[in-house]
Amino acid sequence: MGFGRGKVILLGEHAVVHGCPAIAVGIERGVTAKASLAERDLLRLAPWSLSIEPDSRGEEPLGRAFYEALSLYRGRPALEVSAEVELPAGAGLGCSAAIGVAVLDAIDEALGIERSRTDLAEAALNWEKVFHGNPSGIDNSMSAVGGVAVYRRGEPLVPLRSNKPLHLVVGYSGESSSTKEMVASVARQLENDPLRVNKAFEGIEVLVRNAKLAIEAGDHIALGQLLDLNPTILSSLMLCTSKLEEMGQAARRAGALGAKMTGAGGGGCMFALAPKRDEALRLREVLGQGAFVAEVSA
Ligand code: PMV
C-alpha cells in the first residue's frame, strides 16, 4: 500500500514560497493507494468516482500529474492505481501532494523499487508543480516524511524534537480555494508593494524562529501566543476569510491556546492548539462538521 499523509502548516505558509522558513506537521490522515499491472494506465480516485488517464496536455490536472508520475518509470508495464483520499481537496491540508506521494509510493511497491521517503518527496515535486505552478516543496516533503519539521525551500527538512505531543484540532470552513490562485495573488502583491509584503514575511519569519524554540521547549502556551499573532499578518496579505477568523475566535473562547488558518487560505482549514487530549476532543465539537483531532509527536 502506498501512503501520503496530509499536513498542517503551523506557521510560515506563503512566506515559504519566497524563501522564508516554515514549520509544518505531518498528520495521520492522508491518501492510501494501490497499484497493479493492468491492460492500460488508469488512476482511480475513490471518493470522487474519478477514472483518469495520463494525458501530457489535457485540461484535467490529475491527468497531467499522472502522466508526470508515470514518466519517471522507464520500460514499465501498464498500471492501474487506485487511491483512497481522506483529505478535503483545496483545503490547506496538502491533498494534491498526498495523492502524488501515495501514487508514486504505490507504483514503487508494485515495481519492487526501493526509494527513501526523502527521495519519494523529491520525486513528487513535479506532480505538485502541475497543481500549484510554483510550490515551495513543503507539501510533498511533509507528506512523504511527516513528523514536526522546519522547511526552507530547496533545503532538506529539519526535524524538531520535543517530549510533548502537539494536540491539534483541524476545522474545515467548507469553502474551498485554489492554492495556485492564492500563491499568485501574494506574488502580485509582492511585485506591486515589495516593502509591505517583505515586512509581512519578516514578521512571519520571526514567529517561525520563536515557534521552533517553543516547540523544542515544550512551551505550548508560548506557541499558542505565536500562532495568534499570525492571523493579522495573513489578513494583511488578504488570505484569511471571515469564516476562518470566526472559527479561530470560537476555538480561543473554548480554551484553545492559539488558532489560525493553515495552507493557502482564502477558505479551507484552520487549526487550534489544545492544551490536552480531552480538551482537543471538546474543541472538535466546537469546530463543527468535518473537524478532527490530530495528535503529533515531535
Ligand atoms: O493549501 P495547501 O495545502 O496547498 O498549502 C499551500 C502552502 C503554501 O505555502 C501557500 C504554498 C507552498 O507551496 O508552500
Short mmCIF file of C-alpha atoms and ligand atoms in Angstrom, two decimals:
data_model
loop_
_atom_site.label_atom_id
_atom_site.label_comp_id
_atom_site.label_asym_id
_atom_site.label_seq_id
_atom_site.Cartn_x
_atom_site.Cartn_y
_atom_site.Cartn_z
CA MET A 1 0.00 0.00 0.00
CA GLY A 2 1.35 3.45 -0.87
CA PHE A 3 0.75 6.26 1.63
CA GLY A 4 0.96 10.05 1.54
CA ARG A 5 -0.03 11.95 4.68
CA GLY A 6 -1.74 15.30 4.89
CA LYS A 7 -0.01 18.23 6.56
CA VAL A 8 -0.78 21.27 8.67
CA ILE A 9 1.44 24.34 8.39
CA LEU A 10 1.85 25.68 11.93
CA LEU A 11 3.48 28.90 10.73
CA GLY A 12 5.08 30.21 7.56
CA GLU A 13 2.67 29.48 4.69
CA HIS A 14 3.17 31.70 1.63
CA ALA A 15 6.37 33.22 3.06
CA VAL A 16 7.90 29.76 2.49
CA VAL A 17 7.27 30.10 -1.26
CA HIS A 18 9.58 33.15 -1.19
CA GLY A 19 12.45 31.53 0.72
CA CYS A 20 11.43 32.02 4.38
CA PRO A 21 11.32 29.02 6.75
CA ALA A 22 8.04 27.41 7.80
CA ILE A 23 7.09 24.84 10.45
CA ALA A 24 4.73 22.05 9.49
CA VAL A 25 3.48 18.75 10.86
CA GLY A 26 2.51 15.57 9.03
CA ILE A 27 -0.85 14.14 10.10
CA GLU A 28 -2.09 10.55 10.10
CA ARG A 29 -4.97 11.38 7.77
CA GLY A 30 -3.94 11.18 4.15
CA VAL A 31 -4.16 9.11 0.98
CA THR A 32 -3.60 5.39 0.51
CA ALA A 33 -3.02 3.91 -2.95
CA LYS A 34 -2.52 0.53 -4.54
CA ALA A 35 -1.01 -0.12 -7.97
CA SER A 36 -1.39 -3.27 -10.03
CA LEU A 37 -0.47 -4.45 -13.52
CA ALA A 38 -3.28 -3.72 -15.98
CA GLU A 39 -4.26 -3.53 -19.67
CA ARG A 40 -3.85 0.27 -19.74
CA ASP A 41 -2.72 3.09 -17.45
CA LEU A 42 -5.52 4.37 -15.23
CA LEU A 43 -5.81 6.32 -11.98
CA ARG A 44 -8.96 5.79 -9.91
CA LEU A 45 -9.85 8.18 -7.10
CA ALA A 46 -12.41 6.52 -4.87
CA PRO A 47 -14.21 9.35 -3.05
CA TRP A 48 -14.89 11.28 -6.25
CA SER A 49 -15.55 8.25 -8.51
CA LEU A 50 -12.93 9.58 -10.94
CA SER A 51 -11.11 7.47 -13.53
CA ILE A 52 -8.22 9.41 -15.03
CA GLU A 53 -5.97 8.54 -17.94
CA PRO A 54 -2.46 10.02 -18.18
CA ASP A 55 -2.51 13.00 -20.51
CA SER A 56 0.51 15.26 -21.01
CA ARG A 57 -1.51 18.22 -22.35
CA GLY A 58 -5.06 17.65 -21.08
CA GLU A 59 -7.32 20.10 -19.25
CA GLU A 60 -7.53 17.87 -16.19
CA PRO A 61 -4.53 18.49 -13.85
CA LEU A 62 -4.82 14.95 -12.42
CA GLY A 63 -4.29 13.51 -15.92
CA ARG A 64 -1.21 15.69 -16.44
CA ALA A 65 0.14 14.88 -12.98
CA PHE A 66 -0.43 11.14 -13.53
CA TYR A 67 1.47 11.46 -16.82
CA GLU A 68 4.36 13.14 -14.94
CA ALA A 69 4.37 10.38 -12.34
CA LEU A 70 4.40 7.56 -14.89
CA SER A 71 7.16 9.19 -16.94
CA LEU A 72 9.55 8.62 -14.01
CA TYR A 73 9.45 4.87 -14.74
CA ARG A 74 11.11 3.70 -17.95
CA GLY A 75 10.21 0.38 -19.60
CA ARG A 76 7.37 -0.28 -17.15
CA PRO A 77 4.21 -2.30 -17.73
CA ALA A 78 0.74 -0.65 -17.87
CA LEU A 79 -0.53 0.18 -14.37
CA GLU A 80 -3.83 0.83 -12.69
CA VAL A 81 -3.57 2.87 -9.48
CA SER A 82 -6.50 3.14 -7.06
CA ALA A 83 -6.32 5.86 -4.44
CA GLU A 84 -8.48 6.42 -1.37
CA VAL A 85 -8.42 10.12 -0.39
CA GLU A 86 -9.27 11.01 3.21
CA LEU A 87 -8.49 14.73 2.91
CA PRO A 88 -10.72 17.54 1.63
CA ALA A 89 -9.34 18.98 -1.63
CA GLY A 90 -8.37 22.67 -1.86
CA ALA A 91 -8.47 22.96 1.91
CA GLY A 92 -4.90 23.63 3.02
CA LEU A 93 -4.08 20.07 4.13
CA GLY A 94 -1.85 19.26 1.15
CA CYS A 95 -4.35 16.95 -0.55
CA SER A 96 -2.77 17.05 -4.03
CA ALA A 97 0.74 16.36 -2.70
CA ALA A 98 -0.57 13.47 -0.58
CA ILE A 99 -2.17 11.91 -3.68
CA GLY A 100 1.10 12.30 -5.60
CA VAL A 101 3.20 10.75 -2.83
CA ALA A 102 0.75 7.86 -2.36
CA VAL A 103 0.59 7.16 -6.13
CA LEU A 104 4.39 7.11 -6.52
CA ASP A 105 4.79 5.02 -3.36
CA ALA A 106 2.25 2.50 -4.67
CA ILE A 107 3.93 2.29 -8.09
CA ASP A 108 7.35 1.83 -6.43
CA GLU A 109 5.91 -1.03 -4.41
CA ALA A 110 4.26 -2.68 -7.44
CA LEU A 111 7.51 -2.49 -9.43
CA GLY A 112 9.74 -3.53 -6.50
CA ILE A 113 11.57 -0.19 -6.40
CA GLU A 114 13.21 0.81 -3.09
CA ARG A 115 13.26 4.56 -2.51
CA SER A 116 13.78 6.57 0.70
CA ARG A 117 10.90 8.79 1.88
CA THR A 118 13.12 11.85 1.18
CA ASP A 119 13.65 10.71 -2.42
CA LEU A 120 9.92 9.99 -2.69
CA ALA A 121 9.23 13.62 -1.65
CA GLU A 122 11.62 14.84 -4.33
CA ALA A 123 10.01 12.61 -6.96
CA ALA A 124 6.55 14.01 -6.11
CA LEU A 125 7.58 17.65 -6.71
CA ASN A 126 6.78 17.53 -10.44
CA TRP A 127 3.31 16.22 -9.57
CA GLU A 128 2.85 19.23 -7.25
CA LYS A 129 4.05 21.65 -9.94
CA VAL A 130 1.14 20.57 -12.15
CA PHE A 131 -1.32 21.70 -9.47
CA HIS A 132 0.40 24.67 -7.88
CA GLY A 133 2.69 26.15 -10.52
CA ASN A 134 5.26 27.39 -8.00
CA PRO A 135 5.14 25.08 -4.96
CA SER A 136 7.68 25.66 -2.19
CA GLY A 137 8.03 21.87 -1.80
CA ILE A 138 6.73 21.84 1.79
CA ASP A 139 3.60 19.79 0.99
CA ASN A 140 5.31 16.90 -0.81
CA SER A 141 8.15 16.86 1.78
CA MET A 142 5.81 16.71 4.78
CA SER A 143 3.53 14.25 3.02
CA ALA A 144 6.36 11.80 2.43
CA VAL A 145 8.41 12.30 5.60
CA GLY A 146 5.99 13.55 8.30
CA GLY A 147 6.86 14.49 11.89
CA VAL A 148 7.28 18.10 13.00
CA ALA A 149 9.84 19.96 10.94
CA VAL A 150 11.24 23.26 9.77
CA TYR A 151 11.27 23.54 5.98
CA ARG A 152 13.09 26.03 3.81
CA ARG A 153 12.76 25.89 0.04
CA GLY A 154 15.49 23.83 -1.63
CA GLU A 155 16.85 22.56 1.69
CA PRO A 156 16.30 19.24 3.50
CA LEU A 157 13.63 19.12 6.22
CA VAL A 158 14.99 19.77 9.71
CA PRO A 159 13.04 17.58 12.17
CA LEU A 160 12.16 19.15 15.54
CA ARG A 161 12.38 17.18 18.77
CA SER A 162 10.19 17.65 21.82
CA ASN A 163 8.97 15.42 24.64
CA LYS A 164 5.44 16.86 24.47
CA PRO A 165 3.00 15.89 21.70
CA LEU A 166 1.03 18.63 19.93
CA HIS A 167 -2.74 18.28 20.26
CA LEU A 168 -4.17 19.94 17.17
CA VAL A 169 -7.80 20.23 16.14
CA VAL A 170 -8.37 20.89 12.46
CA GLY A 171 -11.59 22.64 11.42
CA TYR A 172 -12.91 22.91 7.87
CA SER A 173 -14.61 26.15 6.79
CA GLY A 174 -16.50 24.38 4.00
CA GLU A 175 -15.09 26.89 1.48
CA SER A 176 -12.51 25.52 -0.93
CA SER A 177 -9.85 27.65 -2.58
CA SER A 178 -7.17 27.37 -5.24
CA THR A 179 -3.62 27.30 -3.87
CA LYS A 180 -2.36 28.33 -7.29
CA GLU A 181 -4.52 31.49 -7.27
CA MET A 182 -3.70 32.38 -3.65
CA VAL A 183 0.06 31.96 -4.30
CA ALA A 184 -0.26 34.05 -7.47
CA SER A 185 -2.13 36.76 -5.52
CA VAL A 186 0.68 37.04 -2.94
CA ALA A 187 3.27 37.11 -5.76
CA ARG A 188 1.35 40.02 -7.39
CA GLN A 189 1.20 41.88 -4.07
CA LEU A 190 4.95 41.35 -3.63
CA GLU A 191 5.63 42.75 -7.06
CA ASN A 192 3.36 45.79 -6.58
CA ASP A 193 4.26 46.58 -2.98
CA PRO A 194 7.54 44.86 -2.04
CA LEU A 195 8.08 46.93 1.11
CA ARG A 196 4.75 45.93 2.70
CA VAL A 197 4.90 42.28 1.69
CA ASN A 198 8.55 41.79 2.67
CA LYS A 199 7.69 43.31 6.10
CA ALA A 200 4.91 40.73 6.40
CA PHE A 201 7.35 37.94 5.51
CA GLU A 202 9.87 39.25 8.06
CA GLY A 203 7.15 39.20 10.74
CA ILE A 204 6.26 35.61 9.82
CA GLU A 205 9.92 34.55 9.94
CA VAL A 206 10.25 35.93 13.48
CA LEU A 207 7.18 33.93 14.53
CA VAL A 208 8.64 30.77 12.94
CA ARG A 209 12.00 31.20 14.70
CA ASN A 210 10.32 31.63 18.09
CA ALA A 211 7.84 28.81 17.49
CA LYS A 212 10.73 26.43 16.82
CA LEU A 213 12.14 27.29 20.28
CA ALA A 214 8.71 26.99 21.92
CA ILE A 215 8.13 23.53 20.39
CA GLU A 216 11.57 22.29 21.42
CA ALA A 217 10.99 23.60 24.96
CA GLY A 218 7.50 22.04 25.11
CA ASP A 219 6.10 25.52 25.84
CA HIS A 220 2.70 25.28 24.19
CA ILE A 221 1.38 28.43 25.86
CA ALA A 222 4.10 30.43 24.08
CA LEU A 223 3.45 28.51 20.87
CA GLY A 224 -0.27 29.36 21.08
CA GLN A 225 0.54 33.07 21.54
CA LEU A 226 2.79 32.98 18.47
CA LEU A 227 0.03 31.28 16.44
CA ASP A 228 -2.41 34.02 17.50
CA LEU A 229 -0.05 36.72 16.22
CA ASN A 230 -0.09 35.28 12.71
CA PRO A 231 -3.70 35.89 11.51
CA THR A 232 -3.23 39.69 11.43
CA ILE A 233 -0.24 39.32 9.11
CA LEU A 234 -2.04 36.76 6.95
CA SER A 235 -5.09 39.04 6.76
CA SER A 236 -2.84 41.88 5.57
CA LEU A 237 -1.98 39.59 2.63
CA MET A 238 -5.71 39.00 2.05
CA LEU A 239 -5.56 35.30 2.87
CA CYS A 240 -7.94 34.93 5.85
CA THR A 241 -11.70 34.74 5.33
CA SER A 242 -14.21 35.92 7.95
CA LYS A 243 -15.36 32.31 8.39
CA LEU A 244 -11.79 31.20 9.25
CA GLU A 245 -11.46 34.13 11.67
CA GLU A 246 -14.76 33.25 13.36
CA MET A 247 -13.70 29.64 13.76
CA GLY A 248 -10.41 30.78 15.32
CA GLN A 249 -12.28 33.05 17.77
CA ALA A 250 -14.67 30.25 18.70
CA ALA A 251 -11.75 27.92 19.37
CA ARG A 252 -9.97 30.51 21.55
CA ARG A 253 -13.17 31.18 23.54
CA ALA A 254 -13.46 27.42 24.10
CA GLY A 255 -9.96 27.18 25.58
CA ALA A 256 -7.58 26.77 22.61
CA LEU A 257 -4.06 28.03 23.32
CA GLY A 258 -3.96 29.53 19.82
CA ALA A 259 -5.57 29.17 16.41
CA LYS A 260 -5.00 30.16 12.80
CA MET A 261 -5.74 29.25 9.20
CA THR A 262 -3.43 26.75 7.56
CA GLY A 263 -2.17 26.39 3.98
CA ALA A 264 -3.12 28.65 1.11
CA GLY A 265 -6.09 30.36 2.83
CA GLY A 266 -8.99 32.07 1.07
CA GLY A 267 -11.05 29.26 2.60
CA GLY A 268 -10.04 25.74 3.50
CA CYS A 269 -8.97 24.76 7.01
CA MET A 270 -7.85 26.34 10.25
CA PHE A 271 -6.47 24.61 13.30
CA ALA A 272 -6.44 25.15 17.04
CA LEU A 273 -3.79 24.09 19.53
CA ALA A 274 -5.37 22.33 22.51
CA PRO A 275 -3.69 22.08 25.91
CA LYS A 276 -4.51 18.37 26.29
CA ARG A 277 -6.14 15.43 24.51
CA ASP A 278 -9.55 15.68 26.26
CA GLU A 279 -9.71 19.41 25.54
CA ALA A 280 -8.90 18.65 21.90
CA LEU A 281 -11.95 16.38 21.76
CA ARG A 282 -14.11 19.18 23.19
CA LEU A 283 -12.72 21.70 20.69
CA ARG A 284 -13.55 19.30 17.88
CA GLU A 285 -17.24 19.66 18.83
CA VAL A 286 -16.92 23.46 18.81
CA LEU A 287 -15.35 23.47 15.33
CA GLY A 288 -18.28 21.56 13.88
CA GLN A 289 -18.70 19.32 10.89
CA GLY A 290 -15.53 17.92 9.35
CA ALA A 291 -13.36 18.83 12.36
CA PHE A 292 -10.86 16.23 13.54
CA VAL A 293 -8.12 15.81 16.12
CA ALA A 294 -4.52 15.34 15.04
CA GLU A 295 -2.02 14.38 17.73
CA VAL A 296 1.53 14.87 16.52
CA SER A 297 4.76 13.88 18.25
CA ALA A 298 7.94 15.78 17.52
O1 PMV B 1 -3.12 24.92 0.59
P1 PMV B 1 -2.04 23.92 0.53
O2 PMV B 1 -2.27 22.71 1.36
O3 PMV B 1 -1.66 23.54 -0.88
O4 PMV B 1 -0.72 24.62 1.15
C1 PMV B 1 -0.08 25.64 0.43
C2 PMV B 1 1.07 26.22 1.20
C3 PMV B 1 1.67 27.46 0.51
O5 PMV B 1 2.73 27.95 1.36
C4 PMV B 1 0.63 28.56 0.38
C5 PMV B 1 2.22 27.14 -0.88
C6 PMV B 1 3.52 26.35 -0.89
O6 PMV B 1 3.80 25.74 -1.93
O7 PMV B 1 4.27 26.37 0.10
#
